[in-house]
Coordinates of C-alpha atoms and ligand atoms in Angstrom, one line a residue:
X1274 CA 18.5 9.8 -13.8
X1275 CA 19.1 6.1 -13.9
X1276 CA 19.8 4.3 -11.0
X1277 CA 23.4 3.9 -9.5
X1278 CA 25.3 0.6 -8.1
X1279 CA 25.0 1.9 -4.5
X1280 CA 28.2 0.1 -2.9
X1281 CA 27.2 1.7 0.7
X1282 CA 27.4 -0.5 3.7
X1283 CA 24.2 1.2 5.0
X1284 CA 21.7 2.4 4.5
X1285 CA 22.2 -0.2 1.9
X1286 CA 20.9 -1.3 -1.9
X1287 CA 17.3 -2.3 -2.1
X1288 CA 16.1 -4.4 -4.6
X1289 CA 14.6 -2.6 -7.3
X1290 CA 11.7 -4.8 -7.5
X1291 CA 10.5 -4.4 -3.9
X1292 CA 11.1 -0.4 -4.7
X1293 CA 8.4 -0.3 -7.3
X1294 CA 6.3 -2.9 -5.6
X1295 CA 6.4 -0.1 -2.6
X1296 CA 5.7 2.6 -5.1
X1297 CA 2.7 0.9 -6.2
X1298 CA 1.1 0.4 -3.2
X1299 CA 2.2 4.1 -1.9
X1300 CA -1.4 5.8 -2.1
X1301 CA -3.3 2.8 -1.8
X1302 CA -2.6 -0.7 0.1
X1303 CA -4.5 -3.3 -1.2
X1304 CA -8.1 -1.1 -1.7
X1305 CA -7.7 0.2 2.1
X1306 CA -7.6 3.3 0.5
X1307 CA -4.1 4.0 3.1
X1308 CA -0.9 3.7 2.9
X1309 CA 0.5 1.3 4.8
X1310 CA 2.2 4.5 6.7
X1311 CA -1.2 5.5 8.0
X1312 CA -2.7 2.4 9.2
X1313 CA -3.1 1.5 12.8
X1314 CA -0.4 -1.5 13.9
X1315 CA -3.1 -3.1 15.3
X1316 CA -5.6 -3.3 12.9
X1317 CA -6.4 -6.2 10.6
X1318 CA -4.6 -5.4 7.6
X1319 CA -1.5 -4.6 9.3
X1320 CA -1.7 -7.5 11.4
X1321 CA -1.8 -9.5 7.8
X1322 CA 1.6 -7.5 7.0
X1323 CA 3.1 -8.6 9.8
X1324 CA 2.0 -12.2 9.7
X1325 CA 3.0 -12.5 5.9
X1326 CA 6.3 -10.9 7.0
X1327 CA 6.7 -13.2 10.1
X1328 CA 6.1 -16.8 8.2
X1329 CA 8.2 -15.7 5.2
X1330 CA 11.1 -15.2 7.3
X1331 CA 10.7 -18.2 9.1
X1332 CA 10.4 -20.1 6.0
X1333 CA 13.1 -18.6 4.5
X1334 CA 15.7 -19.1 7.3
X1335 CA 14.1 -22.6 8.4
X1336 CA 13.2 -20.7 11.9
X1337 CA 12.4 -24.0 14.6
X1338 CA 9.3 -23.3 16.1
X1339 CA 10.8 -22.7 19.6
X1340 CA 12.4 -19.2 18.8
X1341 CA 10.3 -15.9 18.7
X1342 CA 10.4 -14.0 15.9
X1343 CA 10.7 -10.0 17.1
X1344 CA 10.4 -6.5 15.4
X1345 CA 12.6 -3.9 17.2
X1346 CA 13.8 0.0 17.1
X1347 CA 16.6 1.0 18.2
X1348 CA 19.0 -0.5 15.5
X1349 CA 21.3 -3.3 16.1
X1350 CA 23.2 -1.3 19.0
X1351 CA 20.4 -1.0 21.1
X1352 CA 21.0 -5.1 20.9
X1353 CA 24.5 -4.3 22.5
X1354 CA 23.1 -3.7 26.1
X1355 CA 20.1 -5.2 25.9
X1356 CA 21.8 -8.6 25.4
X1357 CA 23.6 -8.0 28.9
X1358 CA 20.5 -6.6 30.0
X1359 CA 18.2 -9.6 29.6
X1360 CA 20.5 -12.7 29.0
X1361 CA 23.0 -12.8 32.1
X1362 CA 20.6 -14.8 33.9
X1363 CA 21.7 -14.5 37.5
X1364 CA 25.3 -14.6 36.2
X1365 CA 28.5 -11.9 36.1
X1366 CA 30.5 -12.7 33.6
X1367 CA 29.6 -13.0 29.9
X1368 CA 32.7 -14.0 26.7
X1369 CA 33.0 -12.0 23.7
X1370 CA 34.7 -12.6 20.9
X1371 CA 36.8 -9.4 19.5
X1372 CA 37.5 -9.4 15.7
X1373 CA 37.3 -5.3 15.0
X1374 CA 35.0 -2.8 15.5
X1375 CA 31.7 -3.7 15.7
X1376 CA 32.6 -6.2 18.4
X1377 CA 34.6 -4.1 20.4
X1378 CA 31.5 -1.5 20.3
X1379 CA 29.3 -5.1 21.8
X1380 CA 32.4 -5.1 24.2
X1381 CA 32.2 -1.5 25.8
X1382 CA 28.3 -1.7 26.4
X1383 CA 28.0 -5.4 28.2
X1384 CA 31.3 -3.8 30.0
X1385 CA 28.5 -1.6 31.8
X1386 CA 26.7 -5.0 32.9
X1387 CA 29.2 -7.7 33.2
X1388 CA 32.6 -8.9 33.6
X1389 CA 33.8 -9.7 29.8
X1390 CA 35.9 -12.5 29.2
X1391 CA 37.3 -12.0 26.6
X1392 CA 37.3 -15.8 24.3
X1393 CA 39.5 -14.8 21.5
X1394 CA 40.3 -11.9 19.9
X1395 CA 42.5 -11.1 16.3
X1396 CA 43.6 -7.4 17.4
X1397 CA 47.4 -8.5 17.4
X1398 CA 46.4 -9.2 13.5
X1399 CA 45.1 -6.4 13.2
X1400 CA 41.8 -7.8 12.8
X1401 CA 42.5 -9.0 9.4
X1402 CA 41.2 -12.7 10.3
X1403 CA 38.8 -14.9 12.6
X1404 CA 40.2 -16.8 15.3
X1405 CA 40.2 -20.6 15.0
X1406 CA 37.5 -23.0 16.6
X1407 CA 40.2 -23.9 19.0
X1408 CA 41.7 -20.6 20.0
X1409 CA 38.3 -19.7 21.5
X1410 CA 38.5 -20.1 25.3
X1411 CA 34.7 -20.1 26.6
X1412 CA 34.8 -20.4 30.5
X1413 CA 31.8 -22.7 31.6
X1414 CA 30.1 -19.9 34.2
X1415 CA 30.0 -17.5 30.9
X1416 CA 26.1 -16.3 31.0
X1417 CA 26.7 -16.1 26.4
X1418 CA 29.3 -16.1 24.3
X1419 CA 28.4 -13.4 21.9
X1420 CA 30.5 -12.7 18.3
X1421 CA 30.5 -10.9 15.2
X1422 CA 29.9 -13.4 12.7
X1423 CA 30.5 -10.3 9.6
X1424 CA 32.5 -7.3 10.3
X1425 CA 31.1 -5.1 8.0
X1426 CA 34.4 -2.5 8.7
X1427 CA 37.4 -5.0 8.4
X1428 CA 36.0 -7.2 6.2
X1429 CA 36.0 -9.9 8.1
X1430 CA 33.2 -13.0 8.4
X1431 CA 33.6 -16.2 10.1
X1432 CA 33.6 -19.7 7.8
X1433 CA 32.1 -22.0 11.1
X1434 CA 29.4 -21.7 13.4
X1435 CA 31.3 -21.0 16.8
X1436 CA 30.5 -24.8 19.2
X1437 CA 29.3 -23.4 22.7
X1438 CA 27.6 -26.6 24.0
X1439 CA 24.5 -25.5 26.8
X1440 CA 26.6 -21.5 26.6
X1441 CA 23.8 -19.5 24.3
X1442 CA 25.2 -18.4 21.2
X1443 CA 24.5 -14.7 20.2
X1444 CA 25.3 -13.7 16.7
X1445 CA 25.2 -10.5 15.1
X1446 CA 24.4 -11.1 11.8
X1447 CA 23.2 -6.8 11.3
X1448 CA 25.4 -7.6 7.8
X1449 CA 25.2 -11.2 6.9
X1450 CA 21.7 -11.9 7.7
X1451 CA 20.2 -13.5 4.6
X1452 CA 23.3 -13.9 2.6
X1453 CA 23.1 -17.7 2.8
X1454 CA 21.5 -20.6 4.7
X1455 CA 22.5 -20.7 8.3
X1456 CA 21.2 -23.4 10.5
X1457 CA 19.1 -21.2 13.3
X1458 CA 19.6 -24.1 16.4
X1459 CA 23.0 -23.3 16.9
X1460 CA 22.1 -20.0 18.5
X1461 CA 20.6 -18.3 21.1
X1462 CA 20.0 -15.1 19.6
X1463 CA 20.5 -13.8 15.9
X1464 CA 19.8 -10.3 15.7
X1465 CA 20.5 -7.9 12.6
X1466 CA 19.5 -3.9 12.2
X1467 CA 17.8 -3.9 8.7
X1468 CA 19.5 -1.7 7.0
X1469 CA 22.1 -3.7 5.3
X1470 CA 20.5 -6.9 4.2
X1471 CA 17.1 -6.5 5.2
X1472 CA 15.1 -3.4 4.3
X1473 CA 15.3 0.2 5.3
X1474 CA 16.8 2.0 8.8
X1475 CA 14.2 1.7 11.6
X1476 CA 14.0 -1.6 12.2
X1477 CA 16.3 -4.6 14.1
X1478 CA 15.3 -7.9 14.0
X1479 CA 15.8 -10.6 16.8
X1480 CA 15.1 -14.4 16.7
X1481 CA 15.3 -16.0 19.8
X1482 CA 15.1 -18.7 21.9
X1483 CA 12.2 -18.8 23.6
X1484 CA 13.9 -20.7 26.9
X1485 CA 15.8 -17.4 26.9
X1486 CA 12.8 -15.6 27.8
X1487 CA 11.8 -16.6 31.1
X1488 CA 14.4 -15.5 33.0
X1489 CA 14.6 -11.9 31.7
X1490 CA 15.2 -9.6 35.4
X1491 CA 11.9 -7.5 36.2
X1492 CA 14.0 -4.6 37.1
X1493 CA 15.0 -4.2 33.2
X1494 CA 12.9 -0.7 31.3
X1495 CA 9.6 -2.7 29.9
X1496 CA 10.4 -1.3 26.3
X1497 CA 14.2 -3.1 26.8
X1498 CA 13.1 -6.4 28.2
X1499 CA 12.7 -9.4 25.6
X1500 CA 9.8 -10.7 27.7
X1501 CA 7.6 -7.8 27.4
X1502 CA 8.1 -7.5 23.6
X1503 CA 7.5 -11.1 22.5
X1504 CA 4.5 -11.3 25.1
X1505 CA 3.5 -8.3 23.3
X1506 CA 4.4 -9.6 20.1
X1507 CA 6.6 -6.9 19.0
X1508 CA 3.7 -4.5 19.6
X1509 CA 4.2 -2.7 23.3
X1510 CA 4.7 0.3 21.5
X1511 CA 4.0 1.5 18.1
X1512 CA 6.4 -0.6 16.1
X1513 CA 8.5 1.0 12.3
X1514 CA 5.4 -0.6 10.8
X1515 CA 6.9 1.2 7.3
X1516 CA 10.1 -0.7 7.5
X1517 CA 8.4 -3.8 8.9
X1518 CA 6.4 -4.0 5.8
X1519 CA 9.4 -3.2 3.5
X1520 CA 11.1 -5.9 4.9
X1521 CA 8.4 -8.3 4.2
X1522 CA 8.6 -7.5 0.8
X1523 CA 12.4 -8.2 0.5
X1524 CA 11.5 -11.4 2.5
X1525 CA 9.3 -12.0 -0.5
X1526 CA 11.6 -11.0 -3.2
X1527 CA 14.4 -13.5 -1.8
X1528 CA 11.4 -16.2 -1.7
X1529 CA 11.2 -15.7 -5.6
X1530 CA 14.6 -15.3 -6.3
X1531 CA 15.2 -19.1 -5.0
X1532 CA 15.7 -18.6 -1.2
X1533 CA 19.2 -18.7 0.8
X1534 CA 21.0 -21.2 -1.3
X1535 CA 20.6 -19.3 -4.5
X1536 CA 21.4 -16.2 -2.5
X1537 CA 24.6 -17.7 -1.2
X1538 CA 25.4 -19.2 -4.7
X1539 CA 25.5 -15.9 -6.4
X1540 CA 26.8 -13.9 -3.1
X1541 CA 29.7 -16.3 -3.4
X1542 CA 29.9 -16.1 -6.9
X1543 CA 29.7 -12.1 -6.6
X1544 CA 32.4 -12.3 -4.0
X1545 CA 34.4 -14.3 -5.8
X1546 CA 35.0 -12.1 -9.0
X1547 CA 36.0 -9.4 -6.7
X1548 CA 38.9 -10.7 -4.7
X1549 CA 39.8 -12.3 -7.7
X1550 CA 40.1 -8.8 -9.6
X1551 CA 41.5 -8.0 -6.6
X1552 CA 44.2 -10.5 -5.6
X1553 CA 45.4 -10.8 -9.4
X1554 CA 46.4 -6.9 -9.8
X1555 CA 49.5 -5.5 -8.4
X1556 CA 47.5 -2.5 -8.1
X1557 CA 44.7 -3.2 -5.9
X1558 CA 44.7 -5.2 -2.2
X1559 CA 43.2 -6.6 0.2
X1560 CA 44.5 -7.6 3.9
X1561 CA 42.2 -10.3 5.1
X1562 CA 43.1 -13.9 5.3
X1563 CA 41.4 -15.6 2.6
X1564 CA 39.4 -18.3 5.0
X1565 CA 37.9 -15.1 6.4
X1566 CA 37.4 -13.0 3.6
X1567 CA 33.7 -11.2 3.7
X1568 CA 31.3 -12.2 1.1
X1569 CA 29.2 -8.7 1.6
X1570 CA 32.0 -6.4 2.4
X1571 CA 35.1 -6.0 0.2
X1572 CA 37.9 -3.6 1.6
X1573 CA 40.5 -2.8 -0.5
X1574 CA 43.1 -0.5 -1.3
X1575 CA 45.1 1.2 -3.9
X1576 CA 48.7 1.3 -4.7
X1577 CA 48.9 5.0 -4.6
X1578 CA 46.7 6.4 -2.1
X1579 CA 47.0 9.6 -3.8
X1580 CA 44.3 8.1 -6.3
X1581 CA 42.2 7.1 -4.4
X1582 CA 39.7 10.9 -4.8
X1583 CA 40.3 9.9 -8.6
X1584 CA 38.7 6.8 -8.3
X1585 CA 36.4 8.0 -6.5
X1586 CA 35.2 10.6 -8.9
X1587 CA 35.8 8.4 -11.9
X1588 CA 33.6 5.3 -10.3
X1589 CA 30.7 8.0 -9.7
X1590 CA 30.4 9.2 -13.0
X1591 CA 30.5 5.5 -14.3
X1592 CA 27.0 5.0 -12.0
X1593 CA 29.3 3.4 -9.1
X1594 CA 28.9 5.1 -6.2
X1595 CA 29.9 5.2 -2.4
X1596 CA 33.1 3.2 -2.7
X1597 CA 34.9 5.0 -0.3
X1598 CA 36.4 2.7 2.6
X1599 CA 34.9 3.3 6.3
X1600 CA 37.0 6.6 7.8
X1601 CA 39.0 4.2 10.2
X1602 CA 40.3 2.3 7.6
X1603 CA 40.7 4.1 4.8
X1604 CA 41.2 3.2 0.7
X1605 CA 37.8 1.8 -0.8
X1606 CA 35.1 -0.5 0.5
X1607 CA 32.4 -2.4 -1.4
X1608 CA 29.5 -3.6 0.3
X1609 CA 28.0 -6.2 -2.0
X1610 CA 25.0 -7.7 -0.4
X1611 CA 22.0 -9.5 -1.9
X1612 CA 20.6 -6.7 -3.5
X1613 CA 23.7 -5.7 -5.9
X1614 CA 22.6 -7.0 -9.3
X1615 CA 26.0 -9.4 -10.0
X1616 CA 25.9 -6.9 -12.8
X1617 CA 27.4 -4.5 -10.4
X1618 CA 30.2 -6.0 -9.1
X1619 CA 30.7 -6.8 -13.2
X1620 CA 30.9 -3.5 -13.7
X1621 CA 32.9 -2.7 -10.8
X1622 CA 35.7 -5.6 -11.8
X1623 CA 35.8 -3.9 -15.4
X1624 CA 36.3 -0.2 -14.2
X1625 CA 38.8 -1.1 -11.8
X1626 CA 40.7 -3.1 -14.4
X1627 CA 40.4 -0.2 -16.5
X1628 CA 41.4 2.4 -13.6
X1629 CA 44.5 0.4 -13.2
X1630 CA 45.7 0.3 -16.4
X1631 CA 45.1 4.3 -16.7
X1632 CA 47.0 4.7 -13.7
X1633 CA 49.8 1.8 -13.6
X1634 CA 53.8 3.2 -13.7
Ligands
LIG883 C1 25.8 -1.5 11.1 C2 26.2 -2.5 12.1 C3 25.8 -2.3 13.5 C4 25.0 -1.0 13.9 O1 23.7 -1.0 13.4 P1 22.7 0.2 13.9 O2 21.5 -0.4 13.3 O3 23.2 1.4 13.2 O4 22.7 0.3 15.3 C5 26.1 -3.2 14.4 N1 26.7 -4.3 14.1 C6 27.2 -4.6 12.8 C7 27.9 -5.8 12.5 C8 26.9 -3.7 11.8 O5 27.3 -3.9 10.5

């Protein structure tokens, strides 16, 4: 069977390239006579993964050299209350943003730690846009003011870099990570589960500032506390050294395809066609404000919700497959991150042109 345009908002796309790269080396890692799977994490030749991994990250995203690069399990939520965990720094209260439902889920868990203020929030909107630089209220004894910058449910991603002055900025980026440059030195922490724009399940990754470090509480569980894993390098425990390595190669992949800028060019281009398809049809819509409009995750609907198991069906057989819109939202979703081929969302445009015309009173 050929391969499918996987519209899934994760376990995402991976690039076909870095699939058969993978396959090659499956039996056999670079005359180890191992798969990378079998190796110890701490021998030489995995060491040399996770270097090669390491600088082509940093080189990708322009990483300053005062931020630690870091390896995780536990997917991006396990970042929800270890953020609380290690960054409150003597303090009580921390300031979330609140644009839909990956935030809130950041909410509830630093609720268990802290007092949250919080700084804005777009639920009277129904979460269809991003608050503006100036209605974010920050008060000056917040320990972080953490925020969603893509909400891979609602569709929602932030056009500015939120200004904290000396309040750390914590980003989840788990579905915007590598979709463009973004300048690393605004933030505290950037952290990301792999699964959307990254590599596979398995593995979260977490850049950050090394002055955030020292102050981590003893009392925190070793395998939670951001000092013991970048002292450790990653390493206290056995790390996903599979996924770390696939990673690595999609690190590499983006390298060759031109870096961030190309990546944004086309994931902006790519974006564009969509809402364009979309916003131009009677048939089809979308509810966010354009200024906040996702460039990796398209919600949209259909006139007639009744069709919506037709277009389904009908997008499958055409190779386009898990369109259907996250359950607490409902109508179709399409996660286009960088490794849909912008023949995909091509294809996508034409069927749903097609669909509409099939379907139109
Ligand atoms: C998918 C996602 C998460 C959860 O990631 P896990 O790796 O499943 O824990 C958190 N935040 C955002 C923005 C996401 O898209």
């Amino acid at each position: 069977m050929a391969r499918v345009y996987n519209f899934s908002a994760g376990p995402a796309m991976l690039p076909e390239a870095v699939l058969q790269k993978a396959q090659s080396e499956m039996l056999d890692w670079h005359d180890s006579g191992m798969s990378i799977m079998e190796m110890s994490h701490r021998g030489k030749q995995f060491m040399s993964v996770y270097e090669q991994a390491e600088s082509a990250l940093r080189r990708l995203m322009n990483i300053p050299e005062n931020y630690k690069v870091l390896f995780l399990q536990g997917g991006a939520s396990s970042q929800f209350a270890m953020i609380p965990m290690n960054l409150l720094r003597g303090k009580t209260s921390a300031a979330y943003i609140n644009t839909g439902a990956w935030s809130k889920k950041a909410i509830a868990e630093a609720k268990r730690y802290a007092t949250v203020h919080i700084a804005a929030s777009t639920e009277d909107n129904k979460f269809c846009s991003a608050p503006t630089a100036d209605q974010i209220d920050l008060p000056a004894e917040s320990a972080y003011l953490h925020y969603t910058p893509n909400e891979t449910i609602g569709g929602v991603e932030f056009s500015y870099i939120p200004e904290t002055g000396n309040i750390p900025l914590i980003g989840d980026f788990s579905s915007t990570i590598l979709s463009r440059p973004l300048d690393v030195s605004k933030f505290g922490v950037i952290y990301a589960g792999a699964q959307k724009n990254i590599g596979p399940a398995g593995l979260c990754l977490v850049i950050i500032r090394e002055d955030l470090l020292d102050r981590c509480s003893d009392s925190i569980p070793a395998i939670l506390n951001y000092k013991t894993l970048s002292d450790s390098d990653s390493m206290y425990n056995t790390p996903p050294t599979y996924s770390w390595y696939l990673a690595g190669l999609v690190f590499e992949w983006i390298k060759q395809k031109g870096g961030l800028s190309v990546m944004g060019n086309t994931n902006q281009r790519k974006a564009e066609k969509l809402y364009k398809a979309i916003d131009e049809s009677s048939f089809y819509a979308n509810p966010v404000a354009h200024v906040a409009r996702s460039w990796m995750n398209v919600p949209f609907t259909l006139a007639d919700a009744n069709l919506d198991s037709v277009f389904l069906e009908q997008a499958t057989t055409r190779g386009l497959v898990t369109l259907k819109g996250h359950r607490s939202v409902g109508g179709m979703r399409a996660s286009i991150y960088n490794a849909m081929p912008e023949e995909g969302v091509d294809e996508l445009v034409k069927f749903m042109a097609e669909f509409e015309t099939a379907n139109s009173l």
